[in-house]
Amino acid sequence: MHRHDPSTTTRDAVRLPAPVLARAQAASSATLHEAARKIGALPSQIQALAPGFRCAGSALTVHSPPGDNLWLHRALERVQPGDVMVVFTGGAHEHGYWGEIMATMAKARGLAGLVIDGCVRDGHLLREIGVPTFSRGLCIRGTGKDFGAVGWINHPVLIGDVVVNAGDLIVGDGDGVVSIPHYMAGAALDAGAQRDAEEAEFVQRLQRGESTLSIYGWR
């Protein structure tokens, strides 16, 4: 059997500074998307596997061959705490690329979350293990382990219409997942904090009886 040398398509990790990641823990996906001028929203079909799941971290990107999860196993060996694995599956969504075994290793390695443009399985066990998982749903269809198939780690991946690069800021919560380019992360968090403060003031004004048309100047 021909074996592909994964070192030829694997790049070193790029990670955001710890202070940026610390600030991102409190950010919401929707606020960051709006604050960054409406960029980075991943497909709405990619949702949290369990209520309360949220993640924030640096993207560790994986381009996986369709219907095969060997490259996810390879990526798991490169995980450091604070990474969010972002996986493109070549449009082959109907496979269970991730389950109990991989989630157990991911938790031990400190993976901050999984975002996959495909499905996972062992849903109840993934909820118990607790690694925040964002997927297109659950699917029991098995995957292969083709040692000759070419994949990529820490190269750009296309999720929906969003290009995700290694080291980009990934934030996922109950509303969805957003990807912010790493060079914009600090500015997006600043703008998001300002937006949150303004909206908190607007909420107080609305509770006192004002209208949205007046507050936003839309009359």
mmCIF file of C-alpha atoms in Angstrom:
data_model
loop_
_atom_site.group_PDB
_atom_site.id
_atom_site.type_symbol
_atom_site.label_atom_id
_atom_site.label_comp_id
_atom_site.label_asym_id
_atom_site.label_seq_id
_atom_site.Cartn_x
_atom_site.Cartn_y
_atom_site.Cartn_z
ATOM 1 C CA MET A 1 0.000 0.000 0.000
ATOM 2 C CA HIS A 2 1.305 3.455 -0.901
ATOM 3 C CA ARG A 3 1.789 5.638 2.162
ATOM 4 C CA HIS A 4 1.661 9.394 2.049
ATOM 5 C CA ASP A 5 4.259 11.236 4.127
ATOM 6 C CA PRO A 6 2.135 13.635 6.232
ATOM 7 C CA SER A 7 5.142 15.835 6.977
ATOM 8 C CA THR A 8 5.019 17.109 3.390
ATOM 9 C CA THR A 9 1.557 18.640 3.860
ATOM 10 C CA THR A 10 1.709 19.609 7.527
ATOM 11 C CA ARG A 11 2.719 23.060 8.695
ATOM 12 C CA ASP A 12 3.762 24.221 12.132
ATOM 13 C CA ALA A 13 0.997 25.665 14.280
ATOM 14 C CA VAL A 14 0.214 29.362 14.441
ATOM 15 C CA ARG A 15 -1.379 30.467 17.704
ATOM 16 C CA LEU A 16 -2.851 33.666 19.087
ATOM 17 C CA PRO A 17 -1.269 35.319 22.146
ATOM 18 C CA ALA A 18 -2.590 34.157 25.501
ATOM 19 C CA PRO A 19 -4.067 37.586 26.428
ATOM 20 C CA VAL A 20 -6.137 37.585 23.222
ATOM 21 C CA LEU A 21 -7.420 34.080 23.916
ATOM 22 C CA ALA A 22 -8.278 35.047 27.500
ATOM 23 C CA ARG A 23 -10.394 37.968 26.285
ATOM 24 C CA ALA A 24 -12.097 35.786 23.700
ATOM 25 C CA GLN A 25 -13.496 33.463 26.379
ATOM 26 C CA ALA A 26 -16.248 35.989 27.142
ATOM 27 C CA ALA A 27 -17.002 36.978 23.538
ATOM 28 C CA SER A 28 -20.092 35.852 21.650
ATOM 29 C CA SER A 29 -20.030 34.594 18.080
ATOM 30 C CA ALA A 30 -22.744 36.985 16.888
ATOM 31 C CA THR A 31 -21.140 40.043 18.486
ATOM 32 C CA LEU A 32 -17.732 39.276 16.980
ATOM 33 C CA HIS A 33 -19.272 38.700 13.554
ATOM 34 C CA GLU A 34 -21.033 42.078 13.706
ATOM 35 C CA ALA A 35 -18.069 43.880 15.274
ATOM 36 C CA ALA A 36 -15.766 42.616 12.515
ATOM 37 C CA ARG A 37 -18.085 44.091 9.851
ATOM 38 C CA LYS A 38 -20.128 40.950 9.281
ATOM 39 C CA ILE A 39 -17.365 38.537 8.323
ATOM 40 C CA GLY A 40 -16.496 35.015 9.347
ATOM 41 C CA ALA A 41 -19.892 33.418 9.964
ATOM 42 C CA LEU A 42 -19.578 29.681 9.321
ATOM 43 C CA PRO A 43 -22.574 27.789 7.863
ATOM 44 C CA SER A 44 -25.557 27.885 10.199
ATOM 45 C CA GLN A 45 -25.908 24.106 9.879
ATOM 46 C CA ILE A 46 -22.775 23.762 12.024
ATOM 47 C CA GLN A 47 -24.224 23.862 15.521
ATOM 48 C CA ALA A 48 -23.263 23.016 19.089
ATOM 49 C CA LEU A 49 -23.806 19.345 19.867
ATOM 50 C CA ALA A 50 -25.077 20.187 23.362
ATOM 51 C CA PRO A 51 -26.674 23.233 24.994
ATOM 52 C CA GLY A 52 -24.049 25.261 26.795
ATOM 53 C CA PHE A 53 -21.150 24.154 24.625
ATOM 54 C CA ARG A 54 -18.908 27.098 23.740
ATOM 55 C CA CYS A 55 -15.313 27.411 22.634
ATOM 56 C CA ALA A 56 -12.746 30.084 21.907
ATOM 57 C CA GLY A 57 -9.258 29.414 20.629
ATOM 58 C CA SER A 58 -6.708 29.363 17.824
ATOM 59 C CA ALA A 59 -7.644 27.421 14.707
ATOM 60 C CA LEU A 60 -5.773 24.197 14.040
ATOM 61 C CA THR A 61 -7.006 23.510 10.508
ATOM 62 C CA VAL A 62 -7.446 20.075 8.953
ATOM 63 C CA HIS A 63 -8.288 19.240 5.336
ATOM 64 C CA SER A 64 -9.527 15.664 5.515
ATOM 65 C CA PRO A 65 -10.171 13.382 2.541
ATOM 66 C CA PRO A 66 -13.914 12.709 2.159
ATOM 67 C CA GLY A 67 -15.144 9.824 4.307
ATOM 68 C CA ASP A 68 -11.770 9.344 5.998
ATOM 69 C CA ASN A 69 -10.665 10.502 9.458
ATOM 70 C CA LEU A 70 -6.991 9.491 9.604
ATOM 71 C CA TRP A 71 -5.947 13.124 9.247
ATOM 72 C CA LEU A 72 -8.003 14.045 12.298
ATOM 73 C CA HIS A 73 -6.045 11.458 14.288
ATOM 74 C CA ARG A 74 -2.811 12.962 12.970
ATOM 75 C CA ALA A 75 -3.954 16.441 13.938
ATOM 76 C CA LEU A 76 -4.791 15.287 17.462
ATOM 77 C CA GLU A 77 -1.106 14.534 18.022
ATOM 78 C CA ARG A 78 -0.333 18.211 17.353
ATOM 79 C CA VAL A 79 -2.968 19.693 19.679
ATOM 80 C CA GLN A 80 -1.956 22.105 22.409
ATOM 81 C CA PRO A 81 -4.295 23.571 25.051
ATOM 82 C CA GLY A 82 -6.351 26.388 23.587
ATOM 83 C CA ASP A 83 -6.508 24.989 20.053
ATOM 84 C CA VAL A 84 -9.809 24.607 18.213
ATOM 85 C CA MET A 85 -9.675 21.979 15.489
ATOM 86 C CA VAL A 86 -11.432 23.187 12.329
ATOM 87 C CA VAL A 87 -12.065 20.378 9.839
ATOM 88 C CA PHE A 88 -13.038 20.461 6.163
ATOM 89 C CA THR A 89 -14.308 17.106 4.877
ATOM 90 C CA GLY A 90 -14.471 17.756 1.145
ATOM 91 C CA GLY A 91 -18.245 18.107 1.198
ATOM 92 C CA ALA A 92 -18.811 14.513 2.370
ATOM 93 C CA HIS A 93 -20.910 15.431 5.401
ATOM 94 C CA GLU A 94 -22.636 12.089 5.964
ATOM 95 C CA HIS A 95 -19.971 10.294 7.982
ATOM 96 C CA GLY A 96 -19.238 10.092 11.694
ATOM 97 C CA TYR A 97 -15.718 11.539 11.601
ATOM 98 C CA TRP A 98 -15.346 11.915 15.380
ATOM 99 C CA GLY A 99 -16.511 9.916 18.378
ATOM 100 C CA GLU A 100 -15.788 8.794 21.925
ATOM 101 C CA ILE A 101 -12.181 7.645 21.382
ATOM 102 C CA MET A 102 -11.039 10.826 19.654
ATOM 103 C CA ALA A 103 -12.883 13.071 22.092
ATOM 104 C CA THR A 104 -11.200 11.303 25.004
ATOM 105 C CA MET A 105 -7.753 11.982 23.536
ATOM 106 C CA ALA A 106 -8.771 15.542 22.694
ATOM 107 C CA LYS A 107 -9.804 16.215 26.276
ATOM 108 C CA ALA A 108 -6.522 14.837 27.621
ATOM 109 C CA ARG A 109 -4.613 17.089 25.206
ATOM 110 C CA GLY A 110 -6.585 20.209 26.175
ATOM 111 C CA LEU A 111 -8.411 20.771 22.888
ATOM 112 C CA ALA A 112 -10.660 23.811 23.330
ATOM 113 C CA GLY A 113 -13.177 22.653 20.744
ATOM 114 C CA LEU A 114 -13.958 20.851 17.495
ATOM 115 C CA VAL A 115 -15.609 22.588 14.539
ATOM 116 C CA ILE A 116 -16.281 20.191 11.677
ATOM 117 C CA ASP A 117 -18.046 20.657 8.358
ATOM 118 C CA GLY A 118 -19.458 17.171 8.690
ATOM 119 C CA CYS A 119 -21.018 14.869 11.254
ATOM 120 C CA VAL A 120 -19.901 13.105 14.414
ATOM 121 C CA ARG A 121 -21.231 10.131 16.362
ATOM 122 C CA ASP A 122 -21.463 8.816 19.942
ATOM 123 C CA GLY A 123 -23.456 11.925 20.725
ATOM 124 C CA HIS A 124 -24.353 11.159 24.338
ATOM 125 C CA LEU A 125 -20.756 10.219 25.133
ATOM 126 C CA LEU A 126 -19.391 13.360 23.487
ATOM 127 C CA ARG A 127 -21.717 15.407 25.678
ATOM 128 C CA GLU A 128 -20.437 13.594 28.772
ATOM 129 C CA ILE A 129 -16.757 13.958 27.810
ATOM 130 C CA GLY A 130 -17.395 17.644 27.372
ATOM 131 C CA VAL A 131 -15.064 18.772 24.581
ATOM 132 C CA PRO A 132 -17.176 21.501 22.916
ATOM 133 C CA THR A 133 -18.230 20.035 19.576
ATOM 134 C CA PHE A 134 -19.808 21.918 16.667
ATOM 135 C CA SER A 135 -20.924 19.793 13.728
ATOM 136 C CA ARG A 136 -23.618 19.357 11.087
ATOM 137 C CA GLY A 137 -25.217 16.671 13.234
ATOM 138 C CA LEU A 138 -24.909 13.016 14.121
ATOM 139 C CA CYS A 139 -24.212 10.199 11.661
ATOM 140 C CA ILE A 140 -23.301 6.558 12.319
ATOM 141 C CA ARG A 141 -21.750 6.006 8.870
ATOM 142 C CA GLY A 142 -18.160 4.850 9.384
ATOM 143 C CA THR A 143 -14.973 6.369 7.984
ATOM 144 C CA GLY A 144 -11.865 4.884 6.381
ATOM 145 C CA LYS A 145 -8.131 5.067 7.155
ATOM 146 C CA ASP A 146 -6.411 5.525 3.787
ATOM 147 C CA PHE A 147 -2.677 5.894 4.455
ATOM 148 C CA GLY A 148 -2.135 6.969 0.849
ATOM 149 C CA ALA A 149 -4.726 9.756 0.857
ATOM 150 C CA VAL A 150 -3.339 13.284 0.865
ATOM 151 C CA GLY A 151 -4.570 15.716 3.499
ATOM 152 C CA TRP A 152 -3.346 18.934 5.047
ATOM 153 C CA ILE A 153 -2.809 20.273 8.556
ATOM 154 C CA ASN A 154 -2.517 24.012 9.260
ATOM 155 C CA HIS A 155 -3.189 24.949 5.644
ATOM 156 C CA PRO A 156 -6.207 27.152 4.743
ATOM 157 C CA VAL A 157 -9.585 25.407 4.629
ATOM 158 C CA LEU A 158 -12.854 26.615 3.100
ATOM 159 C CA ILE A 159 -15.878 26.197 5.381
ATOM 160 C CA GLY A 160 -18.950 27.439 3.539
ATOM 161 C CA ASP A 161 -17.754 30.722 2.052
ATOM 162 C CA VAL A 162 -15.207 31.429 4.817
ATOM 163 C CA VAL A 163 -11.500 30.726 4.434
ATOM 164 C CA VAL A 164 -10.073 29.684 7.802
ATOM 165 C CA ASN A 165 -6.314 29.932 8.304
ATOM 166 C CA ALA A 166 -4.282 28.319 11.047
ATOM 167 C CA GLY A 167 -4.180 30.647 14.046
ATOM 168 C CA ASP A 168 -7.429 32.474 13.257
ATOM 169 C CA LEU A 169 -9.686 33.185 16.219
ATOM 170 C CA ILE A 170 -12.563 30.705 16.446
ATOM 171 C CA VAL A 171 -15.506 31.395 18.746
ATOM 172 C CA GLY A 172 -18.465 29.041 18.949
ATOM 173 C CA ASP A 173 -21.566 29.142 21.128
ATOM 174 C CA GLY A 174 -25.288 28.457 20.991
ATOM 175 C CA ASP A 175 -25.764 30.857 18.076
ATOM 176 C CA GLY A 176 -23.104 29.375 15.806
ATOM 177 C CA VAL A 177 -19.418 29.685 14.963
ATOM 178 C CA VAL A 178 -17.367 32.643 13.737
ATOM 179 C CA SER A 179 -13.812 32.754 12.396
ATOM 180 C CA ILE A 180 -11.874 36.023 12.691
ATOM 181 C CA PRO A 181 -8.507 36.376 10.902
ATOM 182 C CA HIS A 182 -5.691 36.273 13.444
ATOM 183 C CA TYR A 183 -4.438 39.746 12.493
ATOM 184 C CA MET A 184 -7.905 41.192 13.213
ATOM 185 C CA ALA A 185 -8.604 39.330 16.449
ATOM 186 C CA GLY A 186 -7.563 42.056 18.899
ATOM 187 C CA ALA A 187 -9.400 44.812 17.054
ATOM 188 C CA ALA A 188 -12.532 42.647 16.703
ATOM 189 C CA LEU A 189 -12.525 41.936 20.438
ATOM 190 C CA ASP A 190 -12.157 45.664 21.179
ATOM 191 C CA ALA A 191 -15.045 46.490 18.863
ATOM 192 C CA GLY A 192 -17.109 43.665 20.316
ATOM 193 C CA ALA A 193 -16.613 44.910 23.875
ATOM 194 C CA GLN A 194 -17.676 48.401 22.812
ATOM 195 C CA ARG A 195 -20.733 46.967 21.068
ATOM 196 C CA ASP A 196 -21.696 44.998 24.181
ATOM 197 C CA ALA A 197 -21.425 48.131 26.337
ATOM 198 C CA GLU A 198 -23.575 50.141 23.933
ATOM 199 C CA GLU A 199 -26.213 47.413 23.747
ATOM 200 C CA ALA A 200 -26.336 47.155 27.546
ATOM 201 C CA GLU A 201 -27.138 50.868 27.649
ATOM 202 C CA PHE A 202 -29.752 50.457 24.887
ATOM 203 C CA VAL A 203 -31.439 47.660 26.844
ATOM 204 C CA GLN A 204 -31.804 49.943 29.854
ATOM 205 C CA ARG A 205 -33.316 52.674 27.681
ATOM 206 C CA LEU A 206 -35.749 50.223 26.083
ATOM 207 C CA GLN A 207 -36.803 49.025 29.519
ATOM 208 C CA ARG A 208 -37.618 52.653 30.362
ATOM 209 C CA GLY A 209 -39.970 52.809 27.379
ATOM 210 C CA GLU A 210 -37.921 54.180 24.482
ATOM 211 C CA SER A 211 -38.193 52.618 21.016
ATOM 212 C CA THR A 212 -35.597 51.032 18.783
ATOM 213 C CA LEU A 213 -36.390 53.518 16.022
ATOM 214 C CA SER A 214 -35.530 56.396 18.331
ATOM 215 C CA ILE A 215 -32.428 54.831 19.865
ATOM 216 C CA TYR A 216 -30.896 53.888 16.522
ATOM 217 C CA GLY A 217 -32.051 57.047 14.728
ATOM 218 C CA TRP A 218 -34.072 55.170 12.143
ATOM 219 C CA ARG A 219 -37.098 57.461 12.048
#
